C-alpha positions as YAML, in Angstrom:
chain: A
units: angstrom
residues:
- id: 1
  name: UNK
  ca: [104.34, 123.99, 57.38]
- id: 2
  name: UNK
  ca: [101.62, 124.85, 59.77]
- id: 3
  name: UNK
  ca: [101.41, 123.24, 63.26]
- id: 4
  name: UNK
  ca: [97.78, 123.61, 63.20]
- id: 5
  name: UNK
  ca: [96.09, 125.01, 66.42]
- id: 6
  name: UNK
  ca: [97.01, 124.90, 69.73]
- id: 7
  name: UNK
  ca: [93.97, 126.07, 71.18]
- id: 8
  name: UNK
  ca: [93.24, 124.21, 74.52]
- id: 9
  name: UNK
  ca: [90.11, 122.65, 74.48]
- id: 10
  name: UNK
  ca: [87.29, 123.15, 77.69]
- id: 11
  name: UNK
  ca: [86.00, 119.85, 78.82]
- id: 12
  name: UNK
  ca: [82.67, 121.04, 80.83]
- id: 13
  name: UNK
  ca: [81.22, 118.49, 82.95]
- id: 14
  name: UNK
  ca: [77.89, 119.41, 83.77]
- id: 15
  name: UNK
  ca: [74.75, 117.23, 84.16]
- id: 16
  name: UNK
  ca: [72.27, 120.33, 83.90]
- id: 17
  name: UNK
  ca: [70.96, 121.18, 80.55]
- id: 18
  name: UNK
  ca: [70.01, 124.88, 81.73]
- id: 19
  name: UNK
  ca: [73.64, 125.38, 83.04]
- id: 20
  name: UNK
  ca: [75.09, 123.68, 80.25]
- id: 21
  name: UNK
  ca: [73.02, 126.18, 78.02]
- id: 22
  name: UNK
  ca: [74.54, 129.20, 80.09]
- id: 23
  name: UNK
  ca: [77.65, 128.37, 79.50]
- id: 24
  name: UNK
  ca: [77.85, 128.00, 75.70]
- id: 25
  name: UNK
  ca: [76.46, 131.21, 75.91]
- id: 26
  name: UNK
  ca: [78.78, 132.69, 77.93]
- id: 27
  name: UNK
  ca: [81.07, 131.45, 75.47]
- id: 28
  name: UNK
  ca: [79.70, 132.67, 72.75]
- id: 29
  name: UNK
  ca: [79.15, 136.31, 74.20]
- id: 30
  name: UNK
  ca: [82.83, 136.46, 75.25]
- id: 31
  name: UNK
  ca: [84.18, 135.55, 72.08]
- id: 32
  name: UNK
  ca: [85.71, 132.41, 73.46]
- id: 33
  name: UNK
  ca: [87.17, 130.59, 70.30]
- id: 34
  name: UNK
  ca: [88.30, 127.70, 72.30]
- id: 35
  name: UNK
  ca: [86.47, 124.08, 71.78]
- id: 36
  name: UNK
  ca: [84.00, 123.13, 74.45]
- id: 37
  name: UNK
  ca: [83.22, 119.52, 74.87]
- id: 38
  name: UNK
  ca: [80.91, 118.67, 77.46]
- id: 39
  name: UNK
  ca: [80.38, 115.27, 79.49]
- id: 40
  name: UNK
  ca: [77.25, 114.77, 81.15]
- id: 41
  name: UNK
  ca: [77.77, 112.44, 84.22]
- id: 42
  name: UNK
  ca: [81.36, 111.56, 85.97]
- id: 43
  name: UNK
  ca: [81.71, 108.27, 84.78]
- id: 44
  name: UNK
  ca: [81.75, 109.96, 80.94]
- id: 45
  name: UNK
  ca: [84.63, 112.75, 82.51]
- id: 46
  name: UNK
  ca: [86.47, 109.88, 83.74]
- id: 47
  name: UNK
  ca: [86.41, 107.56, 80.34]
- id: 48
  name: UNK
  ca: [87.02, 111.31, 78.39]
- id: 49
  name: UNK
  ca: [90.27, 112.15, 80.80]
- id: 50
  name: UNK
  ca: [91.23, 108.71, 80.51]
- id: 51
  name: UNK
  ca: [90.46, 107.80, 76.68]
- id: 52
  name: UNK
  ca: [88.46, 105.22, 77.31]
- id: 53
  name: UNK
  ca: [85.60, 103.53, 75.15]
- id: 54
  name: UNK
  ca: [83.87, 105.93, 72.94]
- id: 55
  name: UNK
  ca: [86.26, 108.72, 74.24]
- id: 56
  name: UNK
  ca: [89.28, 106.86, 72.89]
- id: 57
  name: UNK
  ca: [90.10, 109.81, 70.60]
- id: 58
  name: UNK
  ca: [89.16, 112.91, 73.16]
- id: 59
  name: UNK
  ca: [91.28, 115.63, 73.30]
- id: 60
  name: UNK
  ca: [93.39, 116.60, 76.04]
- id: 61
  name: UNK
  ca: [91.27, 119.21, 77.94]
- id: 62
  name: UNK
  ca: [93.68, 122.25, 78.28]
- id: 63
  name: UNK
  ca: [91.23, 123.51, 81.19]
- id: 64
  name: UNK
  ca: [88.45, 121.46, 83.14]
- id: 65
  name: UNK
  ca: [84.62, 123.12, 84.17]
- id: 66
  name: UNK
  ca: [83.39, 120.41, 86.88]
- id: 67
  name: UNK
  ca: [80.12, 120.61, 88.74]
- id: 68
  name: UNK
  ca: [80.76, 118.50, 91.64]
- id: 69
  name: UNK
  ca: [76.68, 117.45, 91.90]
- id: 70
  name: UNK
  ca: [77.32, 114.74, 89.22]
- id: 71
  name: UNK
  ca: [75.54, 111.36, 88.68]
- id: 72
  name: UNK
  ca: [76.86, 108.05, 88.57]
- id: 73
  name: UNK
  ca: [80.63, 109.45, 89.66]
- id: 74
  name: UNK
  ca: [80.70, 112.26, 92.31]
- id: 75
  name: UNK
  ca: [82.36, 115.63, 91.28]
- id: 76
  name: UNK
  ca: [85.00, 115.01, 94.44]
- id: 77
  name: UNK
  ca: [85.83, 112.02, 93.01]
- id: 78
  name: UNK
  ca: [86.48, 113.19, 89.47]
- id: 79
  name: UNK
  ca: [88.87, 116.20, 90.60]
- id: 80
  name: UNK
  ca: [90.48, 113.34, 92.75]
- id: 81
  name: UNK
  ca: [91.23, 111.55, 89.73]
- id: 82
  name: UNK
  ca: [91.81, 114.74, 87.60]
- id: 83
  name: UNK
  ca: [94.68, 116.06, 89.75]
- id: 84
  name: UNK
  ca: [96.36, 112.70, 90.10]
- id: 85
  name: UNK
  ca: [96.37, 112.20, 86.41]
- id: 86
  name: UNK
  ca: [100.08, 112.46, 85.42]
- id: 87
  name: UNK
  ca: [99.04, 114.51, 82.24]
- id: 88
  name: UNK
  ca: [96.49, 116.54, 84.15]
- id: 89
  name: UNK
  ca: [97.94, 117.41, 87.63]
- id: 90
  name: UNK
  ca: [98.56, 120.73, 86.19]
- id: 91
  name: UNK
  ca: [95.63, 121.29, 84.19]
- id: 92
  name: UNK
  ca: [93.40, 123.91, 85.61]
- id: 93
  name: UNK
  ca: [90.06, 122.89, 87.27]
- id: 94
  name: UNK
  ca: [87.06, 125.53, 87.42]
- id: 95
  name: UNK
  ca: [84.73, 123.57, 89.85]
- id: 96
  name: UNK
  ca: [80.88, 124.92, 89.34]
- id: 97
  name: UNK
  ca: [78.96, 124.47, 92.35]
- id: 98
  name: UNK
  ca: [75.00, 125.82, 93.69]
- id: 99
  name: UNK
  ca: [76.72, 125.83, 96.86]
- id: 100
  name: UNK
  ca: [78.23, 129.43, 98.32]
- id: 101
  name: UNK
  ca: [82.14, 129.80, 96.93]
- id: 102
  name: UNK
  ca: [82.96, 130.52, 100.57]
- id: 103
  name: UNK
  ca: [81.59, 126.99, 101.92]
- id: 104
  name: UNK
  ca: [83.71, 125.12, 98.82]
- id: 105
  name: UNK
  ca: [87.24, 127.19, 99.68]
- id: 106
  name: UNK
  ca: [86.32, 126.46, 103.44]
- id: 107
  name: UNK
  ca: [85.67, 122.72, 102.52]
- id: 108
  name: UNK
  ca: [89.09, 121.64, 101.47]
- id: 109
  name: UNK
  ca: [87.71, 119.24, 99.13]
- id: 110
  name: UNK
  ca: [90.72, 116.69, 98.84]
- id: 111
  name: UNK
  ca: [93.23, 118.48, 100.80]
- id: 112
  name: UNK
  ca: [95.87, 116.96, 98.16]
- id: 113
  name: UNK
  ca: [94.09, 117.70, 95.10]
- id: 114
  name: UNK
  ca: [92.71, 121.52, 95.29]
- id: 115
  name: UNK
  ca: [90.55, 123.14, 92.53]
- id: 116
  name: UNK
  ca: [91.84, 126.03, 90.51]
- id: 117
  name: UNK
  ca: [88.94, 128.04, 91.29]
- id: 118
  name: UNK
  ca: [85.22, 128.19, 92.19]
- id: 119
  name: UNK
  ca: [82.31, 130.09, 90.39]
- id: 120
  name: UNK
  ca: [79.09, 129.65, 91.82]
- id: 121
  name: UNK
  ca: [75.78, 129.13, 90.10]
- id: 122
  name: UNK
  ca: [74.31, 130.54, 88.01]
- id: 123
  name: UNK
  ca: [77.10, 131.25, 86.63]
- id: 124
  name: UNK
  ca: [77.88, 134.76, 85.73]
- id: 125
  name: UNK
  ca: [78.57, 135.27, 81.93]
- id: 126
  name: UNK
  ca: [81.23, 138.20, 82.83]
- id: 127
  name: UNK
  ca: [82.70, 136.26, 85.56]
- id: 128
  name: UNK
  ca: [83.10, 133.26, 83.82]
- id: 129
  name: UNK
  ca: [84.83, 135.01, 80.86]
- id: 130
  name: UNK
  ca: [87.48, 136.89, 82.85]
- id: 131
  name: UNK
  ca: [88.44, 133.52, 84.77]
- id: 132
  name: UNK
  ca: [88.55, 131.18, 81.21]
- id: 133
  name: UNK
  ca: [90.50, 134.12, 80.02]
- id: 134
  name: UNK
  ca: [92.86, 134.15, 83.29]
- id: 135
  name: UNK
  ca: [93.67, 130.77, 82.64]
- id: 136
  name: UNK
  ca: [93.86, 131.32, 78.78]
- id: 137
  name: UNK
  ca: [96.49, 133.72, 79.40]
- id: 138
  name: UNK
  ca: [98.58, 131.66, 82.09]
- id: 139
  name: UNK
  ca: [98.89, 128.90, 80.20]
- id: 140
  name: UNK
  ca: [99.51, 131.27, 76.79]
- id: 141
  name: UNK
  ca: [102.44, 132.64, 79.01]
- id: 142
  name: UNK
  ca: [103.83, 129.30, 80.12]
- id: 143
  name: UNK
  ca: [103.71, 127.65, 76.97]
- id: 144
  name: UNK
  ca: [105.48, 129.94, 74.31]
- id: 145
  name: UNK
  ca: [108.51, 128.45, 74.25]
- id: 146
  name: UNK
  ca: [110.96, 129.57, 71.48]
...
């Protein structure tokens, strides 16, 4: 009796096509096996975290790419609501920003809701693997309960 896969799914929430692109490529060139749904505007990455309307069967995302330059909700707003989510608060949150990583860290974006980490765009392929693999492995770790 198989208990099917427990792959975490990658919610990407990204409004650019060109950075969207990237990233499934980035994916793909790092082997990345894991399922990558993306959301194009907040409002959609608030409905998908929540399971609302048409995302009323969305998986739990086991790790969250947000760019924080989102229309119709604001990035800031969405890891708000993503780290005081009682089934999210410890999922990981990758925020994508054109700004410079330094500025973000400096920021303190919601002083009670912190991002997991920062990669700046464009995003770098190599970079971006390592960290999704980071994560991959922490939660591997934490998870394999006999």
């Amino acid at each position: 009796m198989g208990s099917g896969s427990s792959e975490a799914v990658i919610l990407l929430v990204e409004d650019n096509p060109g950075d969207i692109r990237l990233i499934e490529e980035a994916f793909s060139d790092g082997n990345i096996g894991n399922t990558l749904t993306t959301v194009i505007n907040g409002r959609a990455a608030l409905d998908s975290i929540n399971q609302h309307g048409e995302y009323e069967d969305a998986p739990q995302p086991g790790i969250i790419l947000l760019d924080l330059n989102l229309p119709k909700v604001d990035g800031e707003d969405v890891l708000h609501e993503i780290k005081h989510h009682p089934e999210l608060d410890d999922v990981p949150v990758i925020v994508l920003t054109g700004m410079d990583k330094s500025l973000i860290e400096s920021r303190d974006l919601d002083h009670d809701a912190d991002e997991d980490a920062v990669l700046e765009k464009p995003v770098d392929p190599g970079e971006f693997v390592e960290l999704i693999r980071s994560f991959e492995q922490f939660r591997l770790a934490v998870m394999r309960v006999d």
